[in-house]
GROMACS .gro file of C-alpha atoms in nm:
model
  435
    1UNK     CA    1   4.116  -1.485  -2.046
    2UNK     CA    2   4.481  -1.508  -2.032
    3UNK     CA    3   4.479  -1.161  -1.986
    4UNK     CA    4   4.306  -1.170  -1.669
    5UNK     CA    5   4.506  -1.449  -1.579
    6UNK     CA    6   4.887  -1.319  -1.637
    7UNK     CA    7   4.793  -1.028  -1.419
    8UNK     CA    8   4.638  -1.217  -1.115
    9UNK     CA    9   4.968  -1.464  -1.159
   10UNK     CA   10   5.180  -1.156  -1.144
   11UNK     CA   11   4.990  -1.030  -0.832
   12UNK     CA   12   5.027  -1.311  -0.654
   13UNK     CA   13   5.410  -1.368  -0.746
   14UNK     CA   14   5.407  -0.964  -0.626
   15UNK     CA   15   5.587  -1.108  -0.278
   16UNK     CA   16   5.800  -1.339  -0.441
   17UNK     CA   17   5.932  -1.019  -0.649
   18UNK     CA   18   6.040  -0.827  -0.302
   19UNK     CA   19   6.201  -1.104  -0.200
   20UNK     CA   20   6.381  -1.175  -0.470
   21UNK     CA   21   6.489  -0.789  -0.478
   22UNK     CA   22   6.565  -0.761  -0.135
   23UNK     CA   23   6.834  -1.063  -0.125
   24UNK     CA   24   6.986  -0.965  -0.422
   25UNK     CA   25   7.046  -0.618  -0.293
   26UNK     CA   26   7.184  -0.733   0.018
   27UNK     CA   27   7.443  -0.934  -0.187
   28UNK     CA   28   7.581  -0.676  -0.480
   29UNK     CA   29   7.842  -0.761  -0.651
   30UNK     CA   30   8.058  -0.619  -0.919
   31UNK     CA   31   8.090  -0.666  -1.317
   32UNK     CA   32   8.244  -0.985  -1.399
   33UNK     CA   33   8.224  -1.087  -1.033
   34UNK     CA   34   7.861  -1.188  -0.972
   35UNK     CA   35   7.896  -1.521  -0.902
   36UNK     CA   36   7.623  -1.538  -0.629
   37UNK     CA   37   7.386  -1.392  -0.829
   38UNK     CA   38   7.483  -1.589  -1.170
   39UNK     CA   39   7.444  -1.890  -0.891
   40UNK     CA   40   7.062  -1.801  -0.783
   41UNK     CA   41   6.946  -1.702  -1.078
   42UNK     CA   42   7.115  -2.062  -1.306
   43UNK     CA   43   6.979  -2.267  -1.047
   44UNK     CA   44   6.578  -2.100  -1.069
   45UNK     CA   45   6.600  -2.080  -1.402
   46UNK     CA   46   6.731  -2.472  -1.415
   47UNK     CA   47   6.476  -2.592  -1.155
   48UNK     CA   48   6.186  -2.430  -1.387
   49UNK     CA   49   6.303  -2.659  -1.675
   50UNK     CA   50   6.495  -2.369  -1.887
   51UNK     CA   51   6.790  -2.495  -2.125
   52UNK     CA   52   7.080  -2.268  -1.933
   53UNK     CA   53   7.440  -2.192  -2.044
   54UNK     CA   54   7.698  -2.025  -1.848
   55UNK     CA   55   8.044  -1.937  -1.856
   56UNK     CA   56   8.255  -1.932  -2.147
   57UNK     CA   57   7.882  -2.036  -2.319
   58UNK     CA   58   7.738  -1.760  -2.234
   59UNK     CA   59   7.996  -1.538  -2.275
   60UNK     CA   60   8.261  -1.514  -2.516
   61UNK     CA   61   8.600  -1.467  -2.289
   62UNK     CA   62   8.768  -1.239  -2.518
   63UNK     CA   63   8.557  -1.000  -2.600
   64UNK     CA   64   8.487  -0.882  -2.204
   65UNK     CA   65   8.606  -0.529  -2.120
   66UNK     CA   66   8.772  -0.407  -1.796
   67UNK     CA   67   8.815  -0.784  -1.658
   68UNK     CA   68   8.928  -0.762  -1.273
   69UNK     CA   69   9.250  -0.824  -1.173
   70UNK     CA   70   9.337  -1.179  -1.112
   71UNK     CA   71   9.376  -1.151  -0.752
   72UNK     CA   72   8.976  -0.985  -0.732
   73UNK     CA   73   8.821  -1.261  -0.931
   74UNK     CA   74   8.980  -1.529  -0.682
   75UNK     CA   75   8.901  -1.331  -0.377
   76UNK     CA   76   8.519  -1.338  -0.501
   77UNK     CA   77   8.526  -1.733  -0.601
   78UNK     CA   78   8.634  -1.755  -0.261
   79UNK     CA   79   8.349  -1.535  -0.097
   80UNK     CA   80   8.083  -1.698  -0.307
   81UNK     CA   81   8.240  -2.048  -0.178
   82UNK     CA   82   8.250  -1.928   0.174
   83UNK     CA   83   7.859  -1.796   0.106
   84UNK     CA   84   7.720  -2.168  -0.018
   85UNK     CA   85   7.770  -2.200  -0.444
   86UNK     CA   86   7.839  -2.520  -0.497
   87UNK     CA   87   8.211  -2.540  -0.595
   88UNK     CA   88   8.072  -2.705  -0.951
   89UNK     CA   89   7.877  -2.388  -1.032
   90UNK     CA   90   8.195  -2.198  -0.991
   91UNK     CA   91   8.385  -2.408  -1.181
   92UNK     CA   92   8.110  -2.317  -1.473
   93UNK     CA   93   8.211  -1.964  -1.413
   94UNK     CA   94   8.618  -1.999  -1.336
   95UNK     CA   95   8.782  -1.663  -1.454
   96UNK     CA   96   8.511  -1.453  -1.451
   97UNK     CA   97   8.315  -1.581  -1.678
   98UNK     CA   98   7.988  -1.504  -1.502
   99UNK     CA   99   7.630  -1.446  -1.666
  100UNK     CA  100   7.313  -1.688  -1.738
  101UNK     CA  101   7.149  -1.727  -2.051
  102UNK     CA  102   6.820  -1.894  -2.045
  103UNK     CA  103   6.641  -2.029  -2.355
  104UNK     CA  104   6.271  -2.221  -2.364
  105UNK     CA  105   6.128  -2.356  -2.708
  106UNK     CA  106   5.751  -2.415  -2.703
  107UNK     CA  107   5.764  -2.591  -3.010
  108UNK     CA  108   5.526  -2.412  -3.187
  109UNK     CA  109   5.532  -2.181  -3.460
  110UNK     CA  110   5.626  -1.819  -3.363
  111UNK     CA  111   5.876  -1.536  -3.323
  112UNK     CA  112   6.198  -1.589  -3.113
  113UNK     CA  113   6.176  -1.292  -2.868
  114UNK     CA  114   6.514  -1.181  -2.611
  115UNK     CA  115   6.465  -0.996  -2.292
  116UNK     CA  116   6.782  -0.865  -2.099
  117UNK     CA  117   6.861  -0.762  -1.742
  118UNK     CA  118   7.161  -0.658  -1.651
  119UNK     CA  119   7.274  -0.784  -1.301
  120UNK     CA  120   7.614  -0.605  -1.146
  121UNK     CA  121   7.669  -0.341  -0.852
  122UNK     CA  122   7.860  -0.032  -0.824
  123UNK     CA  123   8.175   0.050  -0.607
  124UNK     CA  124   7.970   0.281  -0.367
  125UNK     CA  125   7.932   0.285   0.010
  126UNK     CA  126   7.560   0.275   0.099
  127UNK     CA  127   7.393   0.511   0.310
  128UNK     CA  128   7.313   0.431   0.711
  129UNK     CA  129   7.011   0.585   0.774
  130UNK     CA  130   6.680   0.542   0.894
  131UNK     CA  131   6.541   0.749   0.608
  132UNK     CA  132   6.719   0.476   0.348
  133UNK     CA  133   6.433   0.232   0.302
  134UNK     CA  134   6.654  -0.062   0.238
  135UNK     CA  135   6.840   0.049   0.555
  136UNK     CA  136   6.512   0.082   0.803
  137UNK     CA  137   6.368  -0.245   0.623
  138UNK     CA  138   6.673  -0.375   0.673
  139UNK     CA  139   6.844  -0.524   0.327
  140UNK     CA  140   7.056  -0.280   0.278
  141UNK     CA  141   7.444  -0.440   0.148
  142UNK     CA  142   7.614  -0.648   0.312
  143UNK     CA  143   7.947  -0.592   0.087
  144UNK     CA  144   8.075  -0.282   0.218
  145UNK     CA  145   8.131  -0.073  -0.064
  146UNK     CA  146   7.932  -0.250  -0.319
  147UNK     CA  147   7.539  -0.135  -0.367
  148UNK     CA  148   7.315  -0.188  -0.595
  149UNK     CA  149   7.312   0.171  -0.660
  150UNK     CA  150   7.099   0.177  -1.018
  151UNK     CA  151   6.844  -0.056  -0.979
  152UNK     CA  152   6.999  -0.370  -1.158
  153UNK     CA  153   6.857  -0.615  -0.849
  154UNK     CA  154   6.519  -0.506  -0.975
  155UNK     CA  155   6.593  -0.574  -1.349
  156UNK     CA  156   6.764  -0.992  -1.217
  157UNK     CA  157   6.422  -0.973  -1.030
  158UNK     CA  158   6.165  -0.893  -1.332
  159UNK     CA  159   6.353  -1.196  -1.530
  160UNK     CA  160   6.317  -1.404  -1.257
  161UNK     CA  161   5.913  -1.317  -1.273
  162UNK     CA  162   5.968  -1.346  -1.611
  163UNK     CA  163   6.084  -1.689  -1.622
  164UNK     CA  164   5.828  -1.797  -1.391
  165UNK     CA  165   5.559  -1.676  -1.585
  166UNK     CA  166   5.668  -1.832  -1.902
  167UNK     CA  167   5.719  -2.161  -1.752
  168UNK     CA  168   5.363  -2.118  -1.595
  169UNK     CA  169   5.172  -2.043  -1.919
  170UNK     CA  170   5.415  -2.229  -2.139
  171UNK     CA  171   5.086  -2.384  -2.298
  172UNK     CA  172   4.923  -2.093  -2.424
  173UNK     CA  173   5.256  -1.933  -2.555
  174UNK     CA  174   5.410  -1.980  -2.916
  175UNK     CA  175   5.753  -1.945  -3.063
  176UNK     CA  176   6.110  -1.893  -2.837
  177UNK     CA  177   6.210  -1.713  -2.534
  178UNK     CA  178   6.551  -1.580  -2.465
  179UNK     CA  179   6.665  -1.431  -2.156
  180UNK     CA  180   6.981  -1.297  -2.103
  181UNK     CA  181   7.113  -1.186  -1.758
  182UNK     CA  182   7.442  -0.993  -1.835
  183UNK     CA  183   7.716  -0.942  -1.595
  184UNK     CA  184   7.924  -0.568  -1.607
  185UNK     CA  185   7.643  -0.301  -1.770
  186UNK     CA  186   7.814  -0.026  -1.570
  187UNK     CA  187   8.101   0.049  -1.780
  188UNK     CA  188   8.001  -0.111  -2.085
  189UNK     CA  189   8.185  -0.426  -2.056
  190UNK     CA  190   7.943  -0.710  -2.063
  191UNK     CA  191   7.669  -0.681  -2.330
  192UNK     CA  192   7.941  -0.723  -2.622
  193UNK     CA  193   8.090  -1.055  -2.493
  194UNK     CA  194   7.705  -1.208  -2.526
  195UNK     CA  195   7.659  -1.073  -2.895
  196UNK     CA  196   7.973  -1.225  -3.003
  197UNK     CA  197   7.847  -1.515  -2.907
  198UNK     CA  198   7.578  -1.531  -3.135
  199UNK     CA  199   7.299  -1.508  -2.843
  200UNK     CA  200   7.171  -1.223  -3.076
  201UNK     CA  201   7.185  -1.374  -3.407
  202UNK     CA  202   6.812  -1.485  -3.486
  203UNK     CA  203   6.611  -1.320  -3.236
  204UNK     CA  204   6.300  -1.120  -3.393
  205UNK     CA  205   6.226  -0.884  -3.131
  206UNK     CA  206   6.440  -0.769  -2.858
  207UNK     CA  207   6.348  -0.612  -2.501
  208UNK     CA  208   6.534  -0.463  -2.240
  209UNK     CA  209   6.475  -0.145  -2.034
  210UNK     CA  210   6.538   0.009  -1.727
  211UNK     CA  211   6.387   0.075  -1.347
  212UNK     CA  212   6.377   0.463  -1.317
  213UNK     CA  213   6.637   0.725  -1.503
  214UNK     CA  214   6.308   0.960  -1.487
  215UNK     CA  215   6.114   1.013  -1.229
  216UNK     CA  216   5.756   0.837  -1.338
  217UNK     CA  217   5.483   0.758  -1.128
  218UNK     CA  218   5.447   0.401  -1.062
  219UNK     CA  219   5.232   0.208  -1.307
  220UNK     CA  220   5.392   0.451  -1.624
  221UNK     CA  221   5.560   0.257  -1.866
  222UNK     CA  222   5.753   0.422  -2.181
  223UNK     CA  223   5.760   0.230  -2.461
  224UNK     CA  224   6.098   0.373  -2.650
  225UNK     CA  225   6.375   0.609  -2.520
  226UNK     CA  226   6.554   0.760  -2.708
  227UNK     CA  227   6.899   1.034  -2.588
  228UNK     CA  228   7.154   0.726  -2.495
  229UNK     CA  229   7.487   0.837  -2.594
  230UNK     CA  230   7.753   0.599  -2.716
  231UNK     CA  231   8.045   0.593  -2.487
  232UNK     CA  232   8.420   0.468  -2.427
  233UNK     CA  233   8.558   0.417  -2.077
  234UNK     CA  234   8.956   0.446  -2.025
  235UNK     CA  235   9.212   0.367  -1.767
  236UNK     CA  236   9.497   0.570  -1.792
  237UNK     CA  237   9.808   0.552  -1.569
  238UNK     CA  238  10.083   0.815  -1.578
  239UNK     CA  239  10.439   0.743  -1.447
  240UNK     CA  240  10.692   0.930  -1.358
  241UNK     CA  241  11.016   0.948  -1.098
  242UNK     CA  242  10.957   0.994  -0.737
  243UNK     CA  243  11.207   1.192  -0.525
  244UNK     CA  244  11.235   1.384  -0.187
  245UNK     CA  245  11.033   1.707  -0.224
  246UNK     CA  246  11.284   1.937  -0.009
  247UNK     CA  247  11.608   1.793  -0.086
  248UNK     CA  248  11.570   1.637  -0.496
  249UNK     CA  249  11.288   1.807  -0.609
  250UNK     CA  250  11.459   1.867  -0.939
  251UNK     CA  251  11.474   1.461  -1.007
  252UNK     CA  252  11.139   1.418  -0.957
  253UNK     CA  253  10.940   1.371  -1.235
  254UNK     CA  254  10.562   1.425  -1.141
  255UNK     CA  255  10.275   1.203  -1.200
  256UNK     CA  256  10.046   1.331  -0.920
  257UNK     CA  257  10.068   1.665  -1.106
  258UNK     CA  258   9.998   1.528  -1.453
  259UNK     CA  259   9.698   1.337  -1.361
  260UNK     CA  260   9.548   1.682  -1.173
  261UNK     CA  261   9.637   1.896  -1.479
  262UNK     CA  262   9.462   1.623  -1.722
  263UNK     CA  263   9.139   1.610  -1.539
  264UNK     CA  264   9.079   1.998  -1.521
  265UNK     CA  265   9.152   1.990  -1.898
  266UNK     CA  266   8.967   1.716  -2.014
  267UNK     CA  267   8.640   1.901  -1.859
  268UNK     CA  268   8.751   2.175  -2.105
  269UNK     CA  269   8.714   2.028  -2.367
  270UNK     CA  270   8.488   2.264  -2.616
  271UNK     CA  271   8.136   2.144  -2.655
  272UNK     CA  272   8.054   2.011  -3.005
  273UNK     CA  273   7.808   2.204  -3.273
  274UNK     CA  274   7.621   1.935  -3.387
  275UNK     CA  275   7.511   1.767  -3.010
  276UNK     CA  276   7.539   1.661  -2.694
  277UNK     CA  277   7.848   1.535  -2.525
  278UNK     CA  278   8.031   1.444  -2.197
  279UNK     CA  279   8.381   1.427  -2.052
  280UNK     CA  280   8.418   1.288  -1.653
  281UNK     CA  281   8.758   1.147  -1.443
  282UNK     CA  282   8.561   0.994  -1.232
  283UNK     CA  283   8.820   0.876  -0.997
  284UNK     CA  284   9.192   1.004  -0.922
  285UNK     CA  285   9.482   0.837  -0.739
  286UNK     CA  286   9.772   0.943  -0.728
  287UNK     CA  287  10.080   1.002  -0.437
  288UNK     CA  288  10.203   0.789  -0.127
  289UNK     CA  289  10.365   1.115   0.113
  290UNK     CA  290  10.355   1.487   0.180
  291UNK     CA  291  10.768   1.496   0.116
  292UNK     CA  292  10.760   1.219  -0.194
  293UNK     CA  293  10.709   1.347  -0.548
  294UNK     CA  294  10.453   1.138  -0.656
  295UNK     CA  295  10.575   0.878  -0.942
  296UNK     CA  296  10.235   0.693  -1.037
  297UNK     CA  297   9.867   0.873  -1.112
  298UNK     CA  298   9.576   0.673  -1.223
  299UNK     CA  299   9.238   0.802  -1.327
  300UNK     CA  300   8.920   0.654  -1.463
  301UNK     CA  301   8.737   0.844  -1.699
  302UNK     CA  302   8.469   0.808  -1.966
  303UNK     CA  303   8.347   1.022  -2.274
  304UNK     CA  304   8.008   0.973  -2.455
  305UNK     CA  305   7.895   1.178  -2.781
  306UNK     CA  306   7.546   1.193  -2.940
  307UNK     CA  307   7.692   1.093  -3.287
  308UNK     CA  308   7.966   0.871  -3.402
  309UNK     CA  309   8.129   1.219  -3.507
  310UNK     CA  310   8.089   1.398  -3.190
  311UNK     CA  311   8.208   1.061  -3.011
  312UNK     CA  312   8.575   1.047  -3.195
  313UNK     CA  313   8.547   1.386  -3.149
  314UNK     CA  314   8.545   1.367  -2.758
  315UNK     CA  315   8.781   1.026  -2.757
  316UNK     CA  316   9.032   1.232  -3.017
  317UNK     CA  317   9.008   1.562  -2.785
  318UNK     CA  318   9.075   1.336  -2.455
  319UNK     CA  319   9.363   1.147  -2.599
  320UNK     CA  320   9.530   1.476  -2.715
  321UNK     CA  321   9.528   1.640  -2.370
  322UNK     CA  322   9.666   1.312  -2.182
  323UNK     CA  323   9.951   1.274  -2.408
  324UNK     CA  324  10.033   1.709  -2.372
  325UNK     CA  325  10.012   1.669  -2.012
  326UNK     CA  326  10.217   1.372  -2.005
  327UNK     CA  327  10.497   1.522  -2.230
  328UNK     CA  328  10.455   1.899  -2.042
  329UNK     CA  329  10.526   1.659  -1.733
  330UNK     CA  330  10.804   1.434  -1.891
  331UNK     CA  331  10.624   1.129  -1.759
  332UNK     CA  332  10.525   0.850  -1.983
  333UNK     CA  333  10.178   0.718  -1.995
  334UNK     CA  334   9.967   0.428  -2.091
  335UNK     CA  335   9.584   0.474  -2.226
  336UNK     CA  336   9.384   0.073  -2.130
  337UNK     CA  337   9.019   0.113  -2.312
  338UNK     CA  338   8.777  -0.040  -2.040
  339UNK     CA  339   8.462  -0.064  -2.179
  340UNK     CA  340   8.209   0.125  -2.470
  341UNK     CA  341   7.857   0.168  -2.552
  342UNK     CA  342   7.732   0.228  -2.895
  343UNK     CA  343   7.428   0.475  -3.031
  344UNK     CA  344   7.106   0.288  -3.038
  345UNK     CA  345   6.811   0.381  -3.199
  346UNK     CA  346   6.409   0.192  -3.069
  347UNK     CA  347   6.177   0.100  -3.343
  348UNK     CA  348   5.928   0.292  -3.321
  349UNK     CA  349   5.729   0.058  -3.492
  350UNK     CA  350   5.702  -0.097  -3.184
  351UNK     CA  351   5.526   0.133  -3.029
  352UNK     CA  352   5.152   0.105  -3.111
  353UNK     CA  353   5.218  -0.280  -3.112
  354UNK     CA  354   5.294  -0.257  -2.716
  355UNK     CA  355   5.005   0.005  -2.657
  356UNK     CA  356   4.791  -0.231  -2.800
  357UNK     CA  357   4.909  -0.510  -2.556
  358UNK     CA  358   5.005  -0.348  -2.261
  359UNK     CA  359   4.673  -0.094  -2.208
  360UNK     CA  360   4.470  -0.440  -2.163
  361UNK     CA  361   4.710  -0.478  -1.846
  362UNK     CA  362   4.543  -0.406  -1.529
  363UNK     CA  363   4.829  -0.304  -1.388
  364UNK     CA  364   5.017  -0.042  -1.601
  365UNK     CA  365   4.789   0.251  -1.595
  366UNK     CA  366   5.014   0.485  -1.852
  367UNK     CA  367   5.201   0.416  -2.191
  368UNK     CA  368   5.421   0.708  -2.288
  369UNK     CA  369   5.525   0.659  -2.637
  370UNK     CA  370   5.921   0.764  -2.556
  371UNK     CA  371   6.107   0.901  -2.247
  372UNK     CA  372   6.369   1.120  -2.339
  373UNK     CA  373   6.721   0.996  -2.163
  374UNK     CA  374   7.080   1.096  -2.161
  375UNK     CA  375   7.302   0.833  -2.005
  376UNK     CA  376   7.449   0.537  -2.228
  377UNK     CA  377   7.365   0.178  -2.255
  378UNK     CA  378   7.566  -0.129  -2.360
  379UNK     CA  379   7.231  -0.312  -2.418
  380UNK     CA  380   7.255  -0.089  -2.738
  381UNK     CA  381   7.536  -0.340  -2.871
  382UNK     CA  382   7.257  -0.613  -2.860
  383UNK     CA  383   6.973  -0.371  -2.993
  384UNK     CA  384   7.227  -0.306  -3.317
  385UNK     CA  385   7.285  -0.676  -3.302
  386UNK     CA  386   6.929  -0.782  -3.362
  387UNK     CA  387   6.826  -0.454  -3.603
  388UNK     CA  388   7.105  -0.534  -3.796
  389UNK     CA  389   7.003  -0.882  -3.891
  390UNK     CA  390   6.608  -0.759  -3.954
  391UNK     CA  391   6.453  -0.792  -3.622
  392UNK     CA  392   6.330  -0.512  -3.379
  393UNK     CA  393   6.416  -0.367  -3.047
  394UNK     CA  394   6.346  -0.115  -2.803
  395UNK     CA  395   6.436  -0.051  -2.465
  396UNK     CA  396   6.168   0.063  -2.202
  397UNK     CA  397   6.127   0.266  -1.881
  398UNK     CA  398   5.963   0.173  -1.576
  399UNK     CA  399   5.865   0.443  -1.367
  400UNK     CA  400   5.935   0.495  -1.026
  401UNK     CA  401   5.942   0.798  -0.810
  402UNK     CA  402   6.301   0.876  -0.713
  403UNK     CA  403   6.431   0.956  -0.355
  404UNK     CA  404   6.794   1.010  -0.488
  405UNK     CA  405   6.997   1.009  -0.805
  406UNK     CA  406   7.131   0.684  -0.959
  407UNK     CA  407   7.455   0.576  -0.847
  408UNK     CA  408   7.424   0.756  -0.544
  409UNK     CA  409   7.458   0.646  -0.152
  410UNK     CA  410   7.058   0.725  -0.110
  411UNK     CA  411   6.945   0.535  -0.437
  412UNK     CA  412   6.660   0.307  -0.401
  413UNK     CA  413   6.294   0.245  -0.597
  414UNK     CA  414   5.954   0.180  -0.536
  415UNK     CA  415   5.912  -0.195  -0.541
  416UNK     CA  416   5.563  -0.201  -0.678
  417UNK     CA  417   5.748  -0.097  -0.992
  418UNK     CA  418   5.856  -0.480  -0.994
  419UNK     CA  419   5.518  -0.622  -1.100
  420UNK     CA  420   5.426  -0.322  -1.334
  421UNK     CA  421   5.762  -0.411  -1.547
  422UNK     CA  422   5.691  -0.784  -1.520
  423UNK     CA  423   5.365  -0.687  -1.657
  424UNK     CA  424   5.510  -0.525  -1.943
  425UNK     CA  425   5.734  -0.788  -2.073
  426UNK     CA  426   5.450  -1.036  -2.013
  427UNK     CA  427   5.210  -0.860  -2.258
  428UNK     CA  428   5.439  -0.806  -2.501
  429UNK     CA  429   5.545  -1.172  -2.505
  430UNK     CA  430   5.177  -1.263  -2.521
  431UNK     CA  431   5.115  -1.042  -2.824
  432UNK     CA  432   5.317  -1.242  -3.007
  433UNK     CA  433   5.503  -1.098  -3.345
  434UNK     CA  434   5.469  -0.734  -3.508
  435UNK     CA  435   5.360  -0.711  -3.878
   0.00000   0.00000   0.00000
């Protein structure tokens, strides 16, 4: 039965999976700057006989958020030089224009399904210590300050199985495949820039999902979620007039202060009525001495709102308090939107269809019908994308026990959560389409 068979090729590809995880977490790189792991995963998906399209094909150049600063994008051209891509794959990629789709046609009669996995790093330091697995196994980052810190080299790695697998049974399979691996997820800046590119436009079911957020035992899958917030992401840089503290203070017109009087007030914000939302300055620079008023502040912060209300609510609120503490101040400032998520509902239609698939699975040994979440998603800009147009989507959990919180110094997963996702997407791209 191919079945029996999809499992014992996923079992055996099992080794292939940590391998594939473990290099890509040793090599993390950042939104719009993944050029090694654009490279790997083009030139697997090319060698299996995929139709691939990166770059400005993959993604449309205008419609990125937060894209580095020039200097950033040619320091990591360089590295991935340096580190062995050939310079003609980064000429595919020039600018940051990173990100792989993949598409296969089997030429027969069927739905056109998209999977997505979402490939970028986080600016954190990872953990030295013995009680770090990918530290004592020894794959922990090599790019100081960069980790994979939320599980996205296990999401590159389940497409990768994917891709294999659909090669492998290409025979017994009907309709079209695409697979998306998006640069920038964290912040919201990526999935956008592949829906305006029309990667979304006649797809007719759509999965994506996600390695942990709750803390599941292995081999528990959840079939919906449902709790992602939409989202906007903001830069904002005060400026002001720097003096010498003791002997001009009075010239001095403080940005230090204004950016540590907005962040205490944007966490008071009031809570809305009608649902959950979020306000967090997640980072704050600001001065250069102990005896120089401070002329410059930056912080990066985000809001996110259950509702479209609640989330102008939060972005109206937030805006308000930055411009009073830059007039109270008498500095000017400047408000750069980075990145946004939108609301994004699962069909639950979907549900019994993948309970009917996946329970034949030997390896996933629970379906929850929905896990309840809270964070945001910008796969939800390709879920609207596809619903919008007719088809269906959902995104999934894969559980995993937890040793620390994503986007943390400690984060890491089990890695036999690797074939148990692999196993889900394989299933539901057997089952073929939902009545």
């Amino acid at each position: 039965m191919v079945i029996d068979a999809m499992d014992s090729f996923i079992q055996e590809l099992e080794p292939q999976l940590t391998s594939w995880r473990r290099e890509l977490h040793q090599q993390p790189e950042l939104g719009f700057l993944e050029y090694q792991t654009s490279y790997k995963v083009g030139r697997e998906l090319e060698k299996l006989g995929f139709i691939t399209h990166m770059g400005k094909e993959a993604v449309k150049s205008e419609s990125r958020y937060g894209v580095p600063e020039p200097h950033d994008i040619q320091k990591a051209e360089k590295h991935a030089l340096e580190d062995g891509v050939p310079p003609k794959w980064i000429d595919r990629m020039a600018g940051g224009h990173t990100g792989v789709v993949a598409q296969w046609d089997t030429g027969k009669n069927g739905p056109h399904l998209a999977f997505r996995f979402d490939m970028d790093a986080l600016p954190i330091l990872e953990a030295s210590d013995q009680a770090h697995m990918p530290y004592e196994q020894e794959f922990r980052s090599k790019q100081e300050g960069v980790m994979h810190a939320c599980g996205h080299d296990g999401h590159t790695t389940i497409g990768l199985g994917l891709a294999r697998l659909i090669a492998h049974f290409q025979e017994h399979l009907v309709g079209r495949f695409t697979l998306l691996f998006q640069p920038a997820e964290e912040g919201g800046r990526g999935a956008k820039a592949m829906v305006d590119q029309g990667w979304l436009d006649e797809v007719d079911q759509f999965y994506s999902g996600h390695i942990g957020i709750n803390s599941l035992p292995a081999g528990t899958i959840a079939a919906t979620t449902q709790g992602f917030l939409a989202s906007s992401k903001w830069n904002v840089t005060f400026r002001g007039q720097s003096s010498h503290a003791g002997m001009k203070p009075e010239d001095g017109r403080n940005a230090l202060l204004a950016a540590a009087t907005a962040a205490t007030q944007l966490h008071a914000i009031p809570r809305h009525s009608e649902g959950v939302s979020r306000v967090n300055v997640g980072k704050l620079v600001a001065g250069s001495g102990r005896n120089i008023i401070s002329d410059r502040g930056y912080m990066e912060i985000e809001t996110r709102g259950e509702s479209e209300v609640i989330h102008q609510f939060m972005q109206k609120e937030a805006e308000r308090i930055i411009h009073s503490t830059a007039s109270m101040y008498d500095v000017s400032v400047e408000i750069e939107f980075v990145g946004e998520t939108e609301r994004m509902r699962c069909d639950d239609s979907l549900i019994p269809f993948i309970e009917e698939h996946c329970q034949e699975s030997s390896l996933i040994h629970q379906i929850d019908p929905v896990a309840y979440v809270s964070g945001s998603e910008d796969a939800s800009f390709m879920m609207n994308a596809v619903q919008e147009k007719g088809g269906k989507a959902t995104y999934m959990l894969f559980g995993t026990s937890l040793p620390s919180n994503h986007h943390s110094p400690t984060f890491d997963f089990e890695e036999k959560v690797l074939p148990v996702a692999l196993a889900a997407y394989a299933h539901v791209l057997r089952g073929g389409n939902v009545q």
